[in-house]
Amino acid sequence: MLDLFRYGFALRGLEAGVAVALVAPLIGTFLVLRRYSLIADTLAHVSLAGIALGLLLKINPILAALAMTAVASLGIEKLRLSKRVYGESSLALFCSGSLALATILLSVGRGFNANLFSYLFGSILTVTRQDVNTILLLAAGVAGALALFYKELVFITFDEDSARVAGLPVKALNMLLIVLAAFTITLSIPIIGVLLIAALVVIPVVAALQLRRGFAATLLWAEAISLFSVVAGMLASFYLNLSSGGTIVLVMLAVFLILLPFRSTSGDLPPA
Amino acid sequence: MPLGNPQATVDHAQNIIELERVSFSYGAQTVLENVDLAVHRGDYLGIVGGNGAGKTTLIKIVLGLLKPTSGAVRLFGHDIASFKDWSRIGYVPQKATNFDANFPATVLEAVLMGRYGRRGLFRFLTREDKDLARLALEQVGLWPQRGRLIGDLSGGQQQRVFIARALAGGPDALILDEPTVGVESGVAGEFYALLKRLNEELRLTVVLVTHDIDRMAHQAMHVACVDKTIFYHRSVDEYFRKTHAEAHPHDHPAPVSGSAGGGGR
């Protein structure tokens, strides 16, 4: 059997994978509970346009995707708030619009090649040291911002009107959440690929929700499920020579299916 | 705070909420017209009115969620535009429409949210916050249920959790929007009695919008009837006398402002 730890690329991939696994469910919990799961998919498509632009202009595609998704996320939120289109329609516009832009940019830059394939589906083989550093930095930034605004984000997720009455800057917090989502999506690209990112953000959270726990407990379960799925998926993909993104998502789905019939009810705590 | 005071006293010198000639329209449709209202410290005011009479719009204006088309709104004597001290107001939303029963929050987590406005950005919760959340839960009798998911409780218990969340912020006034919608009818009376107790013991000002006039009215001190404008009834007895005497309570005399009964419009 191949020894994983003798391959630098595999270790790099695992390092980045763990960072992504820890950050994605943090942001995912807020998105899923705000009925905003689809924004993950939309931002993933936007990031593809960013990658295409990066390939065309010969700048780091991940950084180009980062800039593109951050700008688009603000645009999506503005359009939603303007109430000129429905929330989902705003997502659909950005989703198909950015995919159209990506195909144009790719055809201009003759970018339809093996390199693009690794961005679409993720590949630990092509993850560079620089990519890993970018991922670690972004992951730390997103996790730090979420920790700082944790209680406010929980409140607006649970009850936006009451949060507004309590004097919280709801609009700014919504913007923050969506920009952090954009960062999370972008940093996940090298590992899991544009087409499967949404799964990483959404599935561990949906699986953890089956356990019916409190907010903090649900968050921790989502983290555990995500970490397990990413590590197990990456090991399996390495030893069985499968696509890493696809393997990770299938492991997550398996966990979800196992938890689906598992419904516990919370009991009363004894009076203290 | 004078705890345990059996007789709630209304302090007419202190205006908690003041509305002056407030009007609101959605496009061409006028929802509220020239509403005058004054709620004093210690008041327990029930606001009633039919569907589409403008009750919810009125509450949203008081909470700053909607801006009136014209007129002035003052909270604790400050113009609402410059009012910053939102933690003095405890808001209890309409349970049935604003709450996702599958939301993963324990009772204690939900009540701790009431401390978030007080604690401010970049601050973590302290021991004091947890103690105040516990006190609030004890006041509504739900401390033993603190570890349960809020979605697993009955409608009446859920509404008490929202009250506890509002209490945890240490407010001077509670504002409730249709609190008994989606609550089993058997416990609605109990719920109003709880509000009455909070009004008397903690000297909380309570403003309550409801269609459930019969059950609420025996607890509230004053009743105001909204139908585009506000028709103020000095006391609950007066409200009943007039509604029973006349088939159309809304046609009743000139709308006046406030429990002080001071000047009409």
XYZ file of C-alpha atoms in Angstrom:
537
model
C 0.000 0.000 0.000
C 1.198 3.526 -0.778
C 2.344 5.527 2.175
C 0.348 8.744 2.286
C 2.884 10.603 4.343
C 5.683 10.120 1.827
C 3.855 12.259 -0.670
C 4.133 15.979 -0.088
C 1.160 16.765 -2.288
C -1.065 14.437 -0.281
C -0.067 16.072 2.969
C -0.590 19.531 1.518
C -3.996 18.465 0.302
C -4.915 17.033 3.669
C -3.783 20.186 5.453
C -5.914 22.383 3.211
C -8.768 19.872 3.394
C -8.903 20.015 7.178
C -8.978 23.833 7.134
C -11.814 23.810 4.610
C -13.665 21.108 6.550
C -13.585 23.211 9.695
C -14.701 26.500 8.133
C -17.413 25.385 5.695
C -19.972 24.165 8.291
C -19.481 27.294 10.408
C -20.762 29.462 7.609
C -23.091 26.690 6.402
C -25.049 26.603 9.664
C -26.067 30.241 9.270
C -26.818 29.890 5.548
C -28.931 26.738 5.930
C -30.977 28.135 8.827
C -31.570 31.396 6.974
C -32.881 29.376 3.988
C -29.919 30.612 2.027
C -28.337 27.283 1.037
C -28.573 28.102 -2.645
C -26.277 31.050 -2.289
C -23.384 28.612 -1.859
C -24.060 27.179 -5.293
C -24.495 30.620 -6.824
C -21.225 31.920 -5.386
C -19.492 28.781 -6.634
C -20.588 29.597 -10.170
C -19.440 33.167 -9.691
C -16.069 31.894 -8.536
C -15.751 29.992 -11.806
C -16.024 33.287 -13.669
C -13.296 34.616 -11.380
C -11.086 31.639 -12.133
C -11.640 32.092 -15.866
C -10.672 35.746 -15.522
C -7.571 34.790 -13.547
C -6.516 32.248 -16.194
C -7.074 34.814 -18.938
C -5.160 37.640 -17.240
C -2.537 35.248 -15.846
C -3.126 36.270 -12.253
C -3.685 33.808 -9.406
C -7.103 32.294 -10.238
C -8.021 31.848 -6.566
C -7.394 35.511 -5.803
C -9.355 36.530 -8.890
C -12.212 34.276 -7.738
C -12.021 35.806 -4.270
C -12.453 39.320 -5.607
C -15.212 38.263 -7.993
C -17.281 36.399 -5.366
C -16.907 39.175 -2.797
C -18.226 41.766 -5.264
C -20.995 39.445 -6.475
C -22.112 38.610 -2.927
C -22.651 42.287 -2.195
C -24.507 42.631 -5.483
C -26.785 39.686 -4.657
C -27.643 41.141 -1.260
C -28.276 44.607 -2.699
C -30.549 43.186 -5.368
C -32.421 41.129 -2.781
C -32.888 44.146 -0.505
C -34.081 46.318 -3.378
C -37.076 43.923 -3.597
C -37.126 44.423 -7.353
C -36.701 40.697 -7.825
C -37.441 37.752 -5.516
C -34.581 36.442 -3.391
C -34.177 33.221 -5.389
C -34.473 35.059 -8.679
C -31.549 37.202 -7.623
C -29.568 33.994 -7.065
C -30.646 32.560 -10.414
C -29.570 35.733 -12.218
C -26.110 35.646 -10.702
C -25.781 31.890 -11.126
C -26.474 31.728 -14.848
C -24.996 35.149 -15.556
C -21.633 34.266 -14.075
C -21.581 30.872 -15.783
C -22.195 32.627 -19.089
C -19.376 35.055 -18.342
C -17.089 32.159 -17.400
C -17.669 30.317 -20.674
C -16.975 33.491 -22.688
C -13.774 34.249 -20.768
C -12.641 30.638 -21.083
C -13.247 30.530 -24.814
C -11.397 33.815 -25.314
C -8.450 32.586 -23.259
C -8.593 29.035 -24.663
C -8.983 27.934 -21.081
C -10.928 24.740 -21.738
C -8.169 22.353 -20.710
C -7.000 20.003 -17.994
C -6.201 22.933 -15.719
C -9.847 24.017 -15.753
C -10.872 20.458 -14.955
C -9.007 20.576 -11.639
C -10.868 23.743 -10.666
C -14.213 22.232 -11.600
C -13.821 19.052 -9.597
C -10.989 19.781 -7.199
C -7.730 17.909 -7.129
C -5.268 17.504 -4.340
C -2.629 16.697 -6.956
C -2.488 20.252 -8.203
C -2.686 22.074 -4.858
C 0.450 24.178 -4.499
C 2.114 25.331 -1.301
C 0.962 28.845 -2.129
C -2.639 27.634 -2.471
C -2.428 25.960 0.917
C -1.133 29.144 2.517
C -3.933 31.176 0.942
C -6.492 28.655 2.173
C -5.123 28.638 5.725
C -5.068 32.415 5.880
C -8.617 32.787 4.569
C -9.921 30.030 6.818
C -8.427 31.696 9.874
C -9.917 35.042 8.815
C -13.418 33.647 8.279
C -13.360 31.662 11.532
C -12.121 34.718 13.441
C -14.816 36.983 12.016
C -17.511 34.407 12.793
C -16.279 34.096 16.376
C -16.406 37.874 16.831
C -19.938 38.194 15.490
C -21.232 34.803 16.616
C -23.939 36.002 19.002
C -25.232 38.666 16.632
C -25.368 36.216 13.719
C -27.225 33.668 15.844
C -29.771 36.320 16.813
C -30.482 37.569 13.280
C -30.704 33.962 12.102
C -33.235 33.085 14.786
C -35.381 36.205 14.737
C -34.393 39.079 12.484
C -37.132 41.495 13.595
C -36.329 41.138 17.285
C -32.637 41.529 16.538
C -33.420 44.770 14.735
C -35.523 45.997 17.661
C -32.657 45.090 20.010
C -30.565 47.587 18.065
C -28.333 45.182 16.131
C -27.070 46.429 12.746
C -28.954 43.721 10.847
C -28.161 44.980 7.353
C -24.429 45.134 7.974
C -24.458 41.695 9.610
C -26.260 40.213 6.605
C -23.626 41.728 4.324
C -20.864 40.353 6.527
C -22.358 36.863 6.471
C -22.641 36.813 2.706
C -19.111 38.124 2.147
C -17.765 35.488 4.559
C -19.732 32.918 2.556
C -17.978 34.163 -0.584
C -14.571 33.747 1.071
C -15.454 30.260 2.308
C -16.596 29.136 -1.131
C -13.466 30.459 -2.796
C -11.044 28.896 -0.382
C -12.691 25.504 -0.873
C -12.243 25.445 -4.660
C -8.816 23.765 -4.932
C -9.885 20.861 -2.745
C -13.435 20.146 -3.709
C -13.958 22.032 -6.950
C -16.487 24.596 -8.075
C -19.226 22.089 -8.828
C -19.290 20.407 -5.419
C -18.567 23.234 -2.968
C -22.192 23.785 -2.048
C -22.307 20.223 -0.719
C -19.497 20.938 1.716
C -21.280 23.993 3.086
C -24.745 22.453 3.280
C -24.644 18.652 3.842
C -22.806 18.452 7.210
C -25.214 21.042 8.630
C -28.312 19.312 7.303
C -26.990 16.022 8.699
C -26.277 17.582 12.120
C -29.791 19.098 12.209
C -31.198 15.547 12.179
C -29.807 15.094 15.674
C -32.064 17.878 16.986
C -29.705 19.603 19.391
C -29.265 23.227 20.447
C -27.429 25.761 18.286
C -23.935 25.343 19.700
C -24.300 21.549 19.782
C -25.548 21.471 16.185
C -22.562 23.555 15.120
C -20.143 21.165 16.825
C -21.813 18.106 15.293
C -21.639 19.704 11.844
C -17.927 20.312 12.414
C -17.372 16.704 13.441
C -19.303 15.320 10.463
C -17.479 17.628 8.082
C -14.026 16.814 9.447
C -14.689 13.082 9.382
C -16.068 13.184 5.830
C -13.222 15.275 4.437
C -10.449 13.212 6.032
C -12.114 9.875 5.231
C -12.936 11.049 1.719
C -9.408 12.266 1.035
C -7.808 9.085 2.351
C -10.175 6.974 0.270
C -9.534 9.065 -2.818
C -5.773 8.754 -2.314
C -5.676 4.996 -1.818
C -8.399 4.130 -4.303
C -7.297 6.748 -6.827
C -10.684 8.499 -6.996
C -11.636 12.173 -7.388
C -11.236 13.827 -3.967
C -14.225 16.159 -4.272
C -16.632 13.443 -5.354
C -15.439 11.023 -2.674
C -15.807 13.616 0.108
C -19.343 14.514 -0.938
C -20.404 10.860 -1.156
C -19.047 10.199 2.349
C -21.034 13.211 3.617
C -24.191 11.957 1.966
C -23.660 8.556 3.553
C -23.402 10.185 6.993
C -26.571 12.152 6.302
C -28.442 8.990 5.298
C -27.282 7.191 8.437
C -28.496 10.080 10.640
C -31.778 10.585 8.784
C -33.828 8.041 10.756
C -32.034 9.030 13.965
C -34.273 11.414 15.864
C -33.640 12.062 19.505
C -35.781 14.268 21.682
C -34.112 16.472 24.209
C -35.032 15.731 27.800
C -35.598 18.040 30.728
C -32.569 18.857 32.762
C -33.041 18.480 36.505
C -33.616 21.803 38.257
C -30.316 23.195 39.470
C -36.906 48.603 41.251
C -39.801 48.241 43.710
C -40.221 44.477 43.624
C -43.324 42.942 45.100
C -45.344 46.128 44.991
C -48.908 44.823 44.931
C -50.393 47.905 43.338
C -48.853 48.874 40.050
C -48.708 52.584 39.873
C -48.768 54.561 36.715
C -46.376 57.460 36.628
C -47.990 60.041 34.420
C -44.900 62.200 34.462
C -42.955 59.604 32.520
C -43.916 58.979 28.934
C -42.599 55.688 27.623
C -44.220 55.902 24.204
C -45.649 59.001 22.571
C -47.241 59.191 19.164
C -48.325 62.555 17.829
C -50.526 62.815 14.752
C -48.930 59.723 13.249
C -50.155 58.654 9.817
C -48.997 55.796 7.657
C -49.883 54.798 4.117
C -48.818 52.040 1.750
C -48.983 53.877 -1.548
C -52.499 55.271 -1.893
C -53.875 53.160 0.941
C -54.033 54.915 4.297
C -53.493 52.476 7.142
C -53.220 54.898 10.048
C -54.430 58.452 10.243
C -53.602 61.045 12.887
C -52.937 58.607 15.678
C -52.220 60.124 19.081
C -51.084 57.836 21.848
C -49.272 58.219 25.129
C -48.151 55.278 27.213
C -46.910 56.101 30.694
C -44.565 54.249 32.954
C -46.372 51.365 34.634
C -49.241 51.251 32.151
C -50.764 48.016 30.923
C -52.352 48.905 27.625
C -54.195 46.540 25.353
C -54.537 47.596 21.722
C -57.393 45.892 19.935
C -58.885 46.138 16.469
C -60.036 43.989 13.584
C -57.943 42.499 10.801
C -56.372 45.218 8.706
C -57.261 47.902 11.249
C -53.592 48.864 11.499
C -52.603 47.251 14.803
C -49.452 45.585 13.519
C -48.477 48.685 11.539
C -48.845 50.732 14.709
C -46.557 48.359 16.643
C -43.986 48.339 13.863
C -43.905 52.126 13.904
C -43.390 52.168 17.666
C -40.545 49.653 17.278
C -38.899 51.646 14.511
C -39.402 48.849 11.971
C -41.573 51.150 9.861
C -41.271 54.907 9.401
C -44.493 56.888 9.659
C -45.533 58.889 6.616
C -46.054 61.848 8.909
C -46.179 62.630 12.605
C -43.814 62.258 15.519
C -42.800 59.179 17.516
C -40.979 59.542 20.826
C -39.634 56.776 23.052
C -38.684 57.678 26.611
C -38.875 61.305 25.550
C -36.426 60.953 22.655
C -37.316 61.266 19.011
C -37.272 57.742 17.565
C -34.758 58.719 14.863
C -32.145 59.461 17.498
C -33.265 56.844 20.015
C -30.408 54.467 20.825
C -31.420 52.807 24.058
C -33.296 49.909 22.479
C -32.509 47.564 25.329
C -35.101 49.471 27.377
C -37.739 47.929 25.127
C -38.449 44.224 25.225
C -40.142 43.004 22.073
C -42.152 39.797 21.970
C -42.983 38.935 18.351
C -45.981 37.091 17.051
C -44.985 33.506 17.642
C -46.941 31.812 14.904
C -45.432 33.767 12.025
C -41.930 34.567 13.198
C -40.684 31.310 14.499
C -39.286 28.193 12.875
C -40.187 25.234 15.099
C -37.243 23.255 13.723
C -34.699 25.899 14.644
C -31.928 24.257 16.670
C -31.916 26.405 19.795
C -32.371 25.349 23.380
C -34.620 27.373 25.654
C -31.573 28.819 27.422
C -29.875 29.740 24.132
C -33.013 31.563 22.993
C -33.245 33.511 26.253
C -29.560 34.454 26.188
C -30.249 36.247 22.898
C -32.079 38.799 25.021
C -28.679 39.792 26.417
C -27.068 40.321 23.017
C -28.357 43.845 22.520
C -27.085 44.789 25.984
C -23.689 43.186 25.618
C -22.774 44.913 22.371
C -20.551 43.964 19.452
C -17.253 42.144 20.002
C -18.207 41.194 23.567
C -18.704 37.703 24.839
C -21.413 36.829 27.342
C -20.459 36.903 30.997
C -21.559 35.175 34.168
C -23.914 38.109 34.770
C -25.678 37.506 31.448
C -26.210 33.869 32.343
C -27.561 34.782 35.782
C -30.012 37.261 34.266
C -31.157 34.681 31.720
C -31.744 32.251 34.579
C -33.704 34.843 36.543
C -35.859 35.579 33.490
C -36.555 31.877 32.958
C -37.489 31.479 36.597
C -39.893 34.407 36.306
C -41.828 32.622 33.562
C -41.449 29.238 35.264
C -39.379 27.541 32.566
C -35.935 27.116 34.152
C -36.353 23.294 34.359
C -36.956 23.244 30.589
C -33.797 25.230 29.767
C -32.064 22.347 28.001
C -34.973 21.465 25.744
C -35.278 22.506 22.148
C -37.626 25.428 21.847
C -39.459 23.629 19.038
C -40.296 20.747 21.390
C -42.286 22.970 23.773
C -46.003 23.720 23.601
C -47.156 26.973 22.019
C -47.842 28.545 25.402
C -44.408 27.589 26.726
C -42.726 28.905 23.573
C -44.416 32.247 24.056
C -43.168 32.344 27.655
C -39.647 31.709 26.360
C -39.990 34.813 24.181
C -41.170 36.779 27.214
C -38.164 35.517 29.171
C -35.892 36.572 26.306
C -37.372 40.072 26.446
C -37.083 40.147 30.266
C -33.443 39.047 30.165
C -32.542 42.334 28.508
C -33.807 44.168 31.589
C -36.348 46.336 29.747
C -38.597 49.058 31.136
C -41.365 48.198 28.686
C -42.637 45.037 27.027
C -44.260 45.307 23.617
C -46.122 42.240 22.442
C -47.599 41.606 19.007
C -50.518 39.173 19.064
C -48.812 37.017 21.685
C -51.559 34.417 21.894
C -51.823 33.568 18.195
C -50.873 29.891 17.950
C -51.159 29.383 21.708
C -53.632 26.803 23.031
C -56.745 28.707 24.113
C -56.704 27.101 27.565
C -53.438 28.729 28.561
C -54.003 32.166 27.022
C -55.657 33.374 30.241
C -52.649 32.175 32.239
C -50.434 34.062 29.855
C -52.243 37.358 30.389
C -52.087 36.788 34.146
C -48.300 36.404 33.830
C -48.121 39.760 32.040
C -50.249 41.314 34.738
C -47.903 39.988 37.414
C -44.843 41.351 35.574
C -46.623 44.677 35.239
C -47.333 44.818 38.958
C -44.264 43.217 40.480
C -41.544 44.518 38.184
C -43.422 47.691 37.353
C -42.978 46.894 33.691
C -44.927 48.917 31.196
C -46.840 46.481 29.008
C -48.245 47.248 25.565
C -50.045 44.430 23.906
C -51.695 44.113 20.524
C -54.383 41.479 20.369
C -57.683 40.451 18.871
C -58.332 38.369 21.979
C -60.148 41.192 23.730
C -62.344 39.192 26.074
C -59.572 37.307 27.816
C -57.043 40.125 27.792
C -59.338 42.912 28.867
C -59.821 41.654 32.400
C -56.099 42.058 32.975
C -55.235 45.262 31.138
C -55.689 48.657 32.733
C -56.548 50.439 29.535
C -57.812 49.459 26.149
C -57.253 51.338 22.936
C -59.164 50.458 19.821
C -57.460 50.929 16.461
C -59.360 51.447 13.280
C -57.237 53.737 11.126
C -57.043 56.084 14.033
C -57.056 55.298 17.721
C -60.076 55.335 19.975
C -58.963 55.432 23.514
C -60.995 54.014 26.347
C -59.992 55.154 29.755
C -60.618 51.831 31.421
C -61.517 48.295 30.589
C -64.955 48.657 32.195
C -65.667 51.637 30.037
C -64.665 49.665 26.972
C -67.106 46.906 27.828
C -69.878 49.249 28.781
C -69.603 51.016 25.491
C -69.178 47.958 23.334
C -72.180 46.391 24.934
C -74.247 49.537 24.822
C -73.553 50.209 21.193
C -73.234 47.886 18.296
C -70.380 49.959 16.865
C -67.682 50.658 19.398
C -65.514 52.323 16.766
C -68.004 55.105 16.259
C -67.518 56.131 19.780
C -66.597 59.701 20.818
C -63.664 61.778 19.897
C -60.385 59.956 20.004
C -58.293 61.279 22.827
C -54.708 60.648 23.689
C -53.157 58.861 26.534
C -54.188 57.582 29.871
C -53.610 61.042 31.309
C -56.590 61.947 29.203
C -54.749 65.078 28.225
C -55.950 67.078 25.229
C -57.391 65.463 22.122
C -55.978 66.432 18.785
